[in-house]
Short mmCIF file of C-alpha atoms in Angstrom, two decimals:
data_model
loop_
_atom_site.label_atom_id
_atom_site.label_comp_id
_atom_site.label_asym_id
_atom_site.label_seq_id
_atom_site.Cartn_x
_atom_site.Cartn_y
_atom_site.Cartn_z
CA UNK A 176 0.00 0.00 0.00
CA UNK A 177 2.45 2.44 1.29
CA UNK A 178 4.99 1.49 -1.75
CA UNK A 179 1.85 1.97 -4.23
CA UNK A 180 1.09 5.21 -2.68
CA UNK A 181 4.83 6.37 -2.91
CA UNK A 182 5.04 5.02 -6.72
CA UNK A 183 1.48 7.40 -7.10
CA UNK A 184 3.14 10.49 -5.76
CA UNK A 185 6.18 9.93 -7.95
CA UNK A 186 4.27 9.69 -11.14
CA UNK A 187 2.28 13.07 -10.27
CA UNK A 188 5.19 14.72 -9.42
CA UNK A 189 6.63 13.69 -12.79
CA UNK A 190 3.72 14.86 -14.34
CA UNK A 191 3.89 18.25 -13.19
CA UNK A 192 7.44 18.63 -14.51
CA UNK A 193 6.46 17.90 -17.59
CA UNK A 194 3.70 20.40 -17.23
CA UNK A 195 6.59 22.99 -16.60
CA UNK A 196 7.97 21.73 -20.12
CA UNK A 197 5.10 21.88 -21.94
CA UNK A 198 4.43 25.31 -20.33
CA UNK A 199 7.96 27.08 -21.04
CA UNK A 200 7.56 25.54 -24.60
CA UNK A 201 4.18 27.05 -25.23
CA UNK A 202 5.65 30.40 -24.29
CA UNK A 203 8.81 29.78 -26.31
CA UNK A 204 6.99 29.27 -29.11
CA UNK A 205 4.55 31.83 -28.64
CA UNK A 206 6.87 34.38 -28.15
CA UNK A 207 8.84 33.49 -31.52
CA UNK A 208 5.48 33.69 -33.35
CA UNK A 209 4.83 37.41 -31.35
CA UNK A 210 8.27 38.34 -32.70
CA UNK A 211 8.37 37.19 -36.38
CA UNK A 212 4.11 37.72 -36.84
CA UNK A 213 4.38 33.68 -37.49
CA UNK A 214 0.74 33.05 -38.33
CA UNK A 215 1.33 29.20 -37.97
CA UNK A 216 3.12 29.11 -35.28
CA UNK A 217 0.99 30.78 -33.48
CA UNK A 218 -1.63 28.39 -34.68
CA UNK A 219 0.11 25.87 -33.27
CA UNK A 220 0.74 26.75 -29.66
CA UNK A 221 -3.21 27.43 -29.43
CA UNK A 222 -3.88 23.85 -31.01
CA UNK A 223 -0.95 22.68 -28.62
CA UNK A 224 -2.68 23.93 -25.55
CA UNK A 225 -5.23 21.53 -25.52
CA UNK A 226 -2.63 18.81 -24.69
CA UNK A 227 -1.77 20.93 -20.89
CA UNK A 228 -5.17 20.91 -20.05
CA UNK A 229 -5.55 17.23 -21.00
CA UNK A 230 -2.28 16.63 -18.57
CA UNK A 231 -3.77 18.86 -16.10
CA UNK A 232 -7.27 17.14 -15.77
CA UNK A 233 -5.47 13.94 -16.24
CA UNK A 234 -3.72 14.57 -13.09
CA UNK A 235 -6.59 16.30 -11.37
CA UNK A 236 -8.25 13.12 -11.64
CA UNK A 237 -5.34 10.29 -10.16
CA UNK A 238 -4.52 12.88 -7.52
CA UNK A 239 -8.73 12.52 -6.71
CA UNK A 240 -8.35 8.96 -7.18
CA UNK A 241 -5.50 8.23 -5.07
CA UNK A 242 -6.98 10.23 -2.38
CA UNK A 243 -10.25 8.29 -1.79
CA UNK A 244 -8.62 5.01 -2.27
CA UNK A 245 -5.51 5.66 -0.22
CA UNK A 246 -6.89 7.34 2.12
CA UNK A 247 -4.00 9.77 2.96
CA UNK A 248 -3.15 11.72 5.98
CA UNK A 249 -0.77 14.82 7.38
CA UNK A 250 2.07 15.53 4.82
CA UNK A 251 0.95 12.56 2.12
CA UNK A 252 -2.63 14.20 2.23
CA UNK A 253 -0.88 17.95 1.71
CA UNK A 254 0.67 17.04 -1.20
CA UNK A 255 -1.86 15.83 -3.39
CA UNK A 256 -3.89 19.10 -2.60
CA UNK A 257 -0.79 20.96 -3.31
CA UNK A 258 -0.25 19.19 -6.47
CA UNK A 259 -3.55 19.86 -7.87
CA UNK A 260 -3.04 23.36 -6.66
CA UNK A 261 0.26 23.37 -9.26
CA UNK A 262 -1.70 21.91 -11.72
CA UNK A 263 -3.95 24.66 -11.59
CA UNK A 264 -1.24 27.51 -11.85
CA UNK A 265 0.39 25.45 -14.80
CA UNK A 266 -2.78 25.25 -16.56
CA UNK A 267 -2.89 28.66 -16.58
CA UNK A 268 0.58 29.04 -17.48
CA UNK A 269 -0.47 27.43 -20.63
CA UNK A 270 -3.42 29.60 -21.33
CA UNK A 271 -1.40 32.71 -20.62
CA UNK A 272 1.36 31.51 -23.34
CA UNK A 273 -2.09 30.93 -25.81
CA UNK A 274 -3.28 34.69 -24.83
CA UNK A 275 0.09 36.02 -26.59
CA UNK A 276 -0.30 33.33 -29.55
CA UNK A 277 -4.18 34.87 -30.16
CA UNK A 278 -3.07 38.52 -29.63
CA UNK A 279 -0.18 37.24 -32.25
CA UNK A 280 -2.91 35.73 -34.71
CA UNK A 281 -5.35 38.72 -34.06
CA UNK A 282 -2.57 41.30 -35.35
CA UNK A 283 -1.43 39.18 -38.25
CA UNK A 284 0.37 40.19 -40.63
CA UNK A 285 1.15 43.22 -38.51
CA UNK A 286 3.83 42.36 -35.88
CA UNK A 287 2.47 43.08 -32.31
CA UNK A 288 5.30 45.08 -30.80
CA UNK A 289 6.45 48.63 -31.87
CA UNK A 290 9.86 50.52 -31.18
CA UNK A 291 11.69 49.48 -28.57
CA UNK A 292 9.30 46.81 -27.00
CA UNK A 293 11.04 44.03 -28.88
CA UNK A 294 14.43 43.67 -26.65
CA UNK A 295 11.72 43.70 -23.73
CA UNK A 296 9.62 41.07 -24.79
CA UNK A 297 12.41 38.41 -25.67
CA UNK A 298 14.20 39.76 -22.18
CA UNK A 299 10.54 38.81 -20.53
CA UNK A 300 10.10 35.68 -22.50
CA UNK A 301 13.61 34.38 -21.20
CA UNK A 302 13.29 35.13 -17.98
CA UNK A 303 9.65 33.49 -17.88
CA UNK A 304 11.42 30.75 -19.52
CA UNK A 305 13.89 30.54 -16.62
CA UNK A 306 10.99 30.72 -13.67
CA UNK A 307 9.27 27.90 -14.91
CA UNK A 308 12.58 25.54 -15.59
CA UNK A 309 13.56 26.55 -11.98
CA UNK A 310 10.28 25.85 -10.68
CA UNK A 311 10.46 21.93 -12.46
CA UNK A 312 13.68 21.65 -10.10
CA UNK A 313 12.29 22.64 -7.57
CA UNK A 314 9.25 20.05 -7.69
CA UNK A 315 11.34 17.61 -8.99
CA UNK A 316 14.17 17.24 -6.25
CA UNK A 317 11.72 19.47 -3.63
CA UNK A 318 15.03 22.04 -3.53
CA UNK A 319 13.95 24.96 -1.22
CA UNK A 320 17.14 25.92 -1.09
CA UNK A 321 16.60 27.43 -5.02
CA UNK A 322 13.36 29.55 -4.05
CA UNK A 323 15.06 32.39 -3.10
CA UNK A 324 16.76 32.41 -6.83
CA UNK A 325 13.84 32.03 -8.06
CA UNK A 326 12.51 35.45 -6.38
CA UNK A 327 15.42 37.04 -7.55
CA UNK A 328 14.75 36.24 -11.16
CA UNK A 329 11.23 37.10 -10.63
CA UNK A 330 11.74 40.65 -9.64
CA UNK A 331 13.86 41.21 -12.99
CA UNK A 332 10.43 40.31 -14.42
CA UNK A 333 8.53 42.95 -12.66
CA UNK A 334 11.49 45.48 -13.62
CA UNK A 335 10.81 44.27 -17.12
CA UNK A 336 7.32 44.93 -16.49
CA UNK A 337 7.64 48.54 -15.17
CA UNK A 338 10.07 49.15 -18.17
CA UNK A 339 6.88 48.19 -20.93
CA UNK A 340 4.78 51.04 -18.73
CA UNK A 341 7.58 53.70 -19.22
CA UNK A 342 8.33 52.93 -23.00
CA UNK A 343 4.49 53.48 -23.25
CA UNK A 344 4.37 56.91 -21.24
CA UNK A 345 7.16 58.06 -22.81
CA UNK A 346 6.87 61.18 -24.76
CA UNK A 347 8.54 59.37 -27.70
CA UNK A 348 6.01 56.93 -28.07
CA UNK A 349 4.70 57.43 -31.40
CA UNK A 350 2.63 54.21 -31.60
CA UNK A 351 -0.55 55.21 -30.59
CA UNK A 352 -3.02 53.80 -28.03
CA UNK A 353 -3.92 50.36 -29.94
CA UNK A 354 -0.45 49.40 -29.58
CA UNK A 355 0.11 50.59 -25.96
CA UNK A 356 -3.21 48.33 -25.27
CA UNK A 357 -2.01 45.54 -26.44
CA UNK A 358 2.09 46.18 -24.76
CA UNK A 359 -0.13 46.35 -22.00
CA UNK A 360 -1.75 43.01 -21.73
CA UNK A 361 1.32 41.08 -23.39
CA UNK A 362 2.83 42.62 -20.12
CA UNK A 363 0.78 41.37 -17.82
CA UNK A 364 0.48 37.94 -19.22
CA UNK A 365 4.32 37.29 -19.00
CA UNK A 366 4.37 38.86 -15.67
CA UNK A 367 1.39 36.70 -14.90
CA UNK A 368 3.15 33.44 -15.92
CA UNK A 369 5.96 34.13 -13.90
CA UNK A 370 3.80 35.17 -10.97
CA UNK A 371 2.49 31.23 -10.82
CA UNK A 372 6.09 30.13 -11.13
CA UNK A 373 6.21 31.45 -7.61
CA UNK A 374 3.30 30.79 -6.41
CA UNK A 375 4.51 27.19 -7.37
CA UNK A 376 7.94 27.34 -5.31
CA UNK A 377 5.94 28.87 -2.77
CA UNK A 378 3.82 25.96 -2.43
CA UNK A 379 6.79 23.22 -2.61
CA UNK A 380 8.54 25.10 0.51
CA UNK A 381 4.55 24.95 2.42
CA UNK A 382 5.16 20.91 1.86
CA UNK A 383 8.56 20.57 2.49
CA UNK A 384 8.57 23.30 5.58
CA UNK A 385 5.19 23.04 6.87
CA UNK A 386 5.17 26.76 6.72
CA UNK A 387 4.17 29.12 4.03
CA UNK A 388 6.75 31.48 3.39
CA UNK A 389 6.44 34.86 4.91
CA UNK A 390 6.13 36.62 1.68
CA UNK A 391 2.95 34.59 0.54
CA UNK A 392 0.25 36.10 2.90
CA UNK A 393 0.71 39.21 0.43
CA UNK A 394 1.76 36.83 -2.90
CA UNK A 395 -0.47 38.42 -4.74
CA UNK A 396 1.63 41.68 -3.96
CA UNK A 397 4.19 40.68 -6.41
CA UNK A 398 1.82 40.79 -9.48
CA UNK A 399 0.22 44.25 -7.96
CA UNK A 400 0.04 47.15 -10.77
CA UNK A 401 0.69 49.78 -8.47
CA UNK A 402 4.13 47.77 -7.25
CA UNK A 403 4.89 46.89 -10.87
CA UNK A 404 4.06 50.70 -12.19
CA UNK A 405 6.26 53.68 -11.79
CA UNK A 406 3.63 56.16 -12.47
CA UNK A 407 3.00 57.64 -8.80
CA UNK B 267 -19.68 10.35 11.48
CA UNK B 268 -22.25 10.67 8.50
CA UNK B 269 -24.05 13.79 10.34
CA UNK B 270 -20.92 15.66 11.44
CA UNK B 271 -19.59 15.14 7.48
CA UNK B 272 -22.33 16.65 6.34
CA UNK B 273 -22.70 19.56 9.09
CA UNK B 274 -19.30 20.53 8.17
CA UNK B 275 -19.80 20.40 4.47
CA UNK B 276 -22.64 22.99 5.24
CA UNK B 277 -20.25 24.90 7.27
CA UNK B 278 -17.75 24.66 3.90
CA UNK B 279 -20.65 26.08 1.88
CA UNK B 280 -21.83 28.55 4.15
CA UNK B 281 -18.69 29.88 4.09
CA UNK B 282 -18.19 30.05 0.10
CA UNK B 283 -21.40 32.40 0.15
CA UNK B 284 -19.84 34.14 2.85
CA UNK B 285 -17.16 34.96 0.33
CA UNK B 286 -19.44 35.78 -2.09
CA UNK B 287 -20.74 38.39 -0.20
CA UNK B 288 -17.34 39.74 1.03
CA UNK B 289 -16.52 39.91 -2.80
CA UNK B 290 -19.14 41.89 -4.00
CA UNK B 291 -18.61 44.29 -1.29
CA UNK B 292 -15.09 44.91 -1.50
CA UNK B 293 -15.69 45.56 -5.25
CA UNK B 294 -18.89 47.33 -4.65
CA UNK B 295 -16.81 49.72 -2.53
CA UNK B 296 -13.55 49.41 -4.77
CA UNK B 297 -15.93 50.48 -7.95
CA UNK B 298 -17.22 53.74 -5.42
CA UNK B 299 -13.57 54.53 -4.76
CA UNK B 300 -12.81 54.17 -8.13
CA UNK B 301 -15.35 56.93 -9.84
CA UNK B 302 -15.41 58.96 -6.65
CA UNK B 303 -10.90 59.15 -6.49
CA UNK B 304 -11.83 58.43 -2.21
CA UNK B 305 -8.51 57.61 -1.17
CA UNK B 306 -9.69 56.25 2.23
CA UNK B 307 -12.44 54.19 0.71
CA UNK B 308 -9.71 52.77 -0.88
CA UNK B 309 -7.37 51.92 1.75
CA UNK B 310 -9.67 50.25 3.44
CA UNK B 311 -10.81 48.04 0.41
CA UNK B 312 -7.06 47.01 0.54
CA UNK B 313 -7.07 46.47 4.02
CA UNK B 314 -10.01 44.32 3.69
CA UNK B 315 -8.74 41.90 1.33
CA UNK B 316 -6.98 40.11 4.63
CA UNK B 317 -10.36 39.23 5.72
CA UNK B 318 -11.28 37.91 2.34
CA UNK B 319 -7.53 35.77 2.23
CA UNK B 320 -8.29 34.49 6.02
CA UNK B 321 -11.95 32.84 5.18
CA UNK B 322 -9.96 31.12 2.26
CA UNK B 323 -6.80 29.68 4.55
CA UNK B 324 -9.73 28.66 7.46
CA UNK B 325 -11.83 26.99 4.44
CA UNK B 326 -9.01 25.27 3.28
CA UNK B 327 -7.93 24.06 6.31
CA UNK B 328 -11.01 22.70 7.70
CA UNK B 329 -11.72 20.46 4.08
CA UNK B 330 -8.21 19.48 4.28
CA UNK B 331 -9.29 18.87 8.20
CA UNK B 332 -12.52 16.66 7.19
CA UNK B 333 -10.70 14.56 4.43
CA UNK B 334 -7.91 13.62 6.67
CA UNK B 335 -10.66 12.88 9.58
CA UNK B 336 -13.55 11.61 7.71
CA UNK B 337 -11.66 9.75 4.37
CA UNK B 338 -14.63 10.36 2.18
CA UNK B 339 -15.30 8.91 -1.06
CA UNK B 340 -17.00 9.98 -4.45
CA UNK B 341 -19.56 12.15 -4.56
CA UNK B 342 -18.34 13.50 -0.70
CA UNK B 343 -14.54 13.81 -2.19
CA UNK B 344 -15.57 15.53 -5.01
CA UNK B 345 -17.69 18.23 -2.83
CA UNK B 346 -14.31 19.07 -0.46
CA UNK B 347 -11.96 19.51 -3.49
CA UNK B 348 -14.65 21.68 -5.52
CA UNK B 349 -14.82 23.74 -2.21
CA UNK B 350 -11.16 24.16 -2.36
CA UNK B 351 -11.14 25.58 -6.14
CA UNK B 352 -14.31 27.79 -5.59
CA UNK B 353 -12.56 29.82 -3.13
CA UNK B 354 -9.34 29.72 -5.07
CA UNK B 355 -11.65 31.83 -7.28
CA UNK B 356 -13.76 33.53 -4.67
CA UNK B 357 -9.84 34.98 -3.09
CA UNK B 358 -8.49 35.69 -6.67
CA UNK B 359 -11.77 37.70 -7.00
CA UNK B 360 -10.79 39.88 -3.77
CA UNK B 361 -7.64 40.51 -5.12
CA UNK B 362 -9.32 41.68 -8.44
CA UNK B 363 -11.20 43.92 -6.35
CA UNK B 364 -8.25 45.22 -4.38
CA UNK B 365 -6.55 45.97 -7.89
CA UNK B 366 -9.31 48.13 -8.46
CA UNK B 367 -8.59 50.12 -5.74
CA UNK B 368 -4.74 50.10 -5.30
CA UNK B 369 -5.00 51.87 -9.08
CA UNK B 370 -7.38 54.41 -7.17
CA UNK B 371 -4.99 54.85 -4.73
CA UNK B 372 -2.04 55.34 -7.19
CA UNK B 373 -3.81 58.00 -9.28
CA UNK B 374 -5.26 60.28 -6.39
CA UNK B 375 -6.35 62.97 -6.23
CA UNK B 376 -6.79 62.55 -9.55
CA UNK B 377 -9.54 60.27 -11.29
CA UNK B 378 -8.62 57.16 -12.91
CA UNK B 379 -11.68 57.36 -15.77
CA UNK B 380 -11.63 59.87 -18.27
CA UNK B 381 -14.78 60.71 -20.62
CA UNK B 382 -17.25 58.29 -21.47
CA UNK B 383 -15.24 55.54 -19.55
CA UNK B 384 -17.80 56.52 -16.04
CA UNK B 385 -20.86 54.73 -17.00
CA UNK B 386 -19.78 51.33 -18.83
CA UNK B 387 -17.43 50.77 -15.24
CA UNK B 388 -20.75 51.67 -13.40
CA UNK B 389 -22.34 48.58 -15.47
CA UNK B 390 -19.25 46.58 -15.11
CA UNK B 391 -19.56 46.61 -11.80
CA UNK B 392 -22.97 45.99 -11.57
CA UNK B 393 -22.64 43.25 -13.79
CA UNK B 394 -19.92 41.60 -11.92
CA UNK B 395 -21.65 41.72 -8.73
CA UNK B 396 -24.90 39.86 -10.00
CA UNK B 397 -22.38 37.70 -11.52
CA UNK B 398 -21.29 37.05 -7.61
CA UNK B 399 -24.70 37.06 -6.29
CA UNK B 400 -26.06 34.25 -9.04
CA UNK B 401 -22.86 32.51 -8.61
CA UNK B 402 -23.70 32.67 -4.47
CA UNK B 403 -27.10 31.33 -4.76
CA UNK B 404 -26.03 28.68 -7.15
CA UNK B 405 -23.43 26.94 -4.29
CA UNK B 406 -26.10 27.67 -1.69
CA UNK B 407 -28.97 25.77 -3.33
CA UNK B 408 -26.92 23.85 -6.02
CA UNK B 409 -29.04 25.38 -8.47
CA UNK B 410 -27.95 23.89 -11.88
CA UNK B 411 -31.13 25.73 -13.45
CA UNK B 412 -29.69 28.94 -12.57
CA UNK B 413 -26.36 28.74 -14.56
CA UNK B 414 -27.65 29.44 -18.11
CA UNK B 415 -28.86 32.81 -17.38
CA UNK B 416 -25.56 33.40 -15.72
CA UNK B 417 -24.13 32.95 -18.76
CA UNK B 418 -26.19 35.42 -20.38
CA UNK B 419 -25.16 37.81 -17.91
CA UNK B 420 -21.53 37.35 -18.47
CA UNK B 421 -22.08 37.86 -21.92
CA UNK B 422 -22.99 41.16 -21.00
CA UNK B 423 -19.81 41.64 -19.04
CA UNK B 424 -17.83 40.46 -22.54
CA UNK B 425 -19.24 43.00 -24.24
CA UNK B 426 -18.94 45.85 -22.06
CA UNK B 427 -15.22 45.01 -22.31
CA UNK B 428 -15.36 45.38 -26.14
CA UNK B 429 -17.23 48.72 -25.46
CA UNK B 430 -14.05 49.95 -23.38
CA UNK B 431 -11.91 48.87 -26.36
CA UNK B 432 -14.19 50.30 -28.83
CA UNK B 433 -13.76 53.67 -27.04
CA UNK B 434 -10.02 53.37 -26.48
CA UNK B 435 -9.70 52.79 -29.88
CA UNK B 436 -12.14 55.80 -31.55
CA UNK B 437 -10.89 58.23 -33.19
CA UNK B 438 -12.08 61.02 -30.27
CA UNK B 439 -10.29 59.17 -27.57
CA UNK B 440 -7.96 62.32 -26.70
CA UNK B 441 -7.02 61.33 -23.06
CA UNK B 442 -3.73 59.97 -24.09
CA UNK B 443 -1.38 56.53 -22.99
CA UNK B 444 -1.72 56.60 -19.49
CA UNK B 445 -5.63 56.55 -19.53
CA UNK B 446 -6.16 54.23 -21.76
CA UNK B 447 -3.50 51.43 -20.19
CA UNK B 448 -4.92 52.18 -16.87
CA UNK B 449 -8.78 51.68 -18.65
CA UNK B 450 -7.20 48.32 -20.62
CA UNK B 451 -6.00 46.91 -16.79
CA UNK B 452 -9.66 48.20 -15.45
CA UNK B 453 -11.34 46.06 -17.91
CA UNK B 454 -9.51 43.10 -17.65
CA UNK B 455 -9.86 42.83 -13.72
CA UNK B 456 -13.80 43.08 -13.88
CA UNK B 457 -13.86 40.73 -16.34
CA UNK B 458 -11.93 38.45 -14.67
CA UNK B 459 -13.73 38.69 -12.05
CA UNK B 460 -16.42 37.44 -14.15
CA UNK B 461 -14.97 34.75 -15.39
CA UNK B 462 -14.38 33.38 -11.76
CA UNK B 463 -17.93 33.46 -10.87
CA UNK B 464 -18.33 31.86 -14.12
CA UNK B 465 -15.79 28.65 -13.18
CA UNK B 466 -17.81 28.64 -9.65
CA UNK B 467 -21.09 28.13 -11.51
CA UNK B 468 -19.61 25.61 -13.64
CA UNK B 469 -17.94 23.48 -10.87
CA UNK B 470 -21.26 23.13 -9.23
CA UNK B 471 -22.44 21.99 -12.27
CA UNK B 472 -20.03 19.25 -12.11
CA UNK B 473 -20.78 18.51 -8.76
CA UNK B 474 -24.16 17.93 -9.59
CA UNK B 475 -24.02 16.26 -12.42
CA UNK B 476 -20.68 14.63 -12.89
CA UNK B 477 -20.03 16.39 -16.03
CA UNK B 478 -18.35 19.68 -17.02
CA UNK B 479 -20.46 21.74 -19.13
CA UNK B 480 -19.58 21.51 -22.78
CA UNK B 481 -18.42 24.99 -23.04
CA UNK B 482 -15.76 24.58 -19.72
CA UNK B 483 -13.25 23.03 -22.25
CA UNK B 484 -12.17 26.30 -23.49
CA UNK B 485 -13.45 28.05 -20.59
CA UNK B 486 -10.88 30.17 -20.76
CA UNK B 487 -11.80 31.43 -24.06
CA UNK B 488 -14.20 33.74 -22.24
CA UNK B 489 -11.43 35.47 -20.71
CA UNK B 490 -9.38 35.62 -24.29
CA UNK B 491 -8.44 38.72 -25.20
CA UNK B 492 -8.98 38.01 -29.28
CA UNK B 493 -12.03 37.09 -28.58
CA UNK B 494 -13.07 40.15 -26.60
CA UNK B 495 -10.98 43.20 -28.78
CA UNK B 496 -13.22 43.88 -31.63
CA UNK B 497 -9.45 45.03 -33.23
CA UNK B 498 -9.37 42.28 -35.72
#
């Protein structure tokens, strides 16, 4: 029973790691597509996210089953409702990298970003990219030793994020309001993704600590606009 | 055992309406701040949003609490880990509200709404908080019946936020960048709030009847940006 149970955890923890790879590759290849206007590309990563919420409900459902047969208790118990809980922020890790293949797709054959958004965007794309791979280690091996790391490459993204806001109120922005709209969201979506990367490590160091980290009563802090904008 | 599993899944419930309420008052009170600039209403919308994070953490503990004690199965099982998701919403709905009012709070003294912005946001709101109220009396009465015409109603939220677009976008918009990206972030957090009482009314519906509705496959696509911007 106990060895079944273990070999059940296992395979949803594996799971969820490959959720963080299917994740960073939506947004890899949603972000190429947002650079290059890549009609089919984009396509693609909105087909594509049909497969994370497949995984997702897929392990929604064995971490349901494996409660009501198993029966868990104290820490086994915690971390199947944590697991579904990082299902949850994956799956919409998915639909946030299918947002910025759509808002791709809608501008077609326009590119999205004017100016000088496009350094930002690959900058915000990579560092996304890096949250999520850091948050698969951190699942994988439960390393709590990494989280802080991972907050430090998180703020970078809401620098990022309050660098968008001032290319937009600049007085040299000569791009007009339907592209500022739409710098706007893209923002926020990346930001958002690498908000739930957090939110993720945040929930590993709750199972392996017992504790949620101090930060996390005000978690949703970090993805605050008035933290993230400089325009006080 | 069976009577004191059900008495504290009606405590579970009672306490999701609860949050309901608390929901549609902070963003009742947010959306006053908000067209008003009243810094102190404000501040004490943000304040409240600790009241609105502490039902969630005491929910969550106590289903965690009965599945550990009681072990239930099916239908019961189902119930507890639905609970947990609806106020996974019901929280991320607070802090939708509190964005609302921590933009009030950076723009004072001055208004965040410029021109004919006032009265769709006075809909918005109203919209979003029969959206909370339907979504209320669905968990309290697991009223399946109820959940088409919530539909409808969020329908009406969708195209409010094409309205705000639409008037963004005209040709007489003359209140520059900053107003419209502030507007663009306005939009999305009603809607989103929306969309969460949406996924409430929608797990019920599972609850009840073991299946998601059709249209909860791409529920996200009522949050999708490209399906929302009339830009196209």
């Amino acid at each position: 029973m106990r060895r079944a149970f273990t070999e059940e955890l296992q395979f949803i923890s594996d799971q969820l790691v490959e959720m963080t790879r299917l994740t960073s590759t939506a947004l890899d290849r949603a972000t190429t597509a947002l650079l290059t206007a890549d009609l089919e590309l984009a396509e693609a990563v909105i087909s594509a996210d049909d497969t994370i919420d497949l995984v997702r409900r897929d392990l929604d459902s064995r971490a349901v089953d494996v409660l009501a047969r198993q029966q868990p208790v104290a820490t086994d118990l915690r971390q199947l409702v944590m697991a579904m809980r990082m299902s949850s922020d994956l799956e919409r890790m998915g639909d946030l990298a299918r947002h910025v293949a759509k808002l791709t797709r809608l501008r077609y054959p326009h590119k999205v970003l004017r100016g000088p958004l496009e350094p930002m965007f690959t900058r915000m794309a990579e560092v996304a990219e890096d949250l999520v791979a850091e948050a698969g280690r951190i699942i994988a091996n439960n390393d709590v030793e990494a989280v802080p790391q991972l907050l430090v490459t998180d703020d970078e993204m809401d620098e990022l994020h309050r660098e968008v806001f001032r290319t937009l109120l600049a007085d040299d922005w000569g791009h007009g309001v339907e592209a500022a709209i739409d710098a706007t969201l893209l923002s926020r979506y990346y930001e958002r993704f690498g908000d739930h990367a957090v939110s993720i490590a945040q929930r590993v160091v709750y199972l392996v600590t017992g504790e949620w980290p101090e930060e996390d009563l005000h978690i949703e802090e970090r993805m605050d606009v008035s933290r993230v904008e400089p325009l006080g």
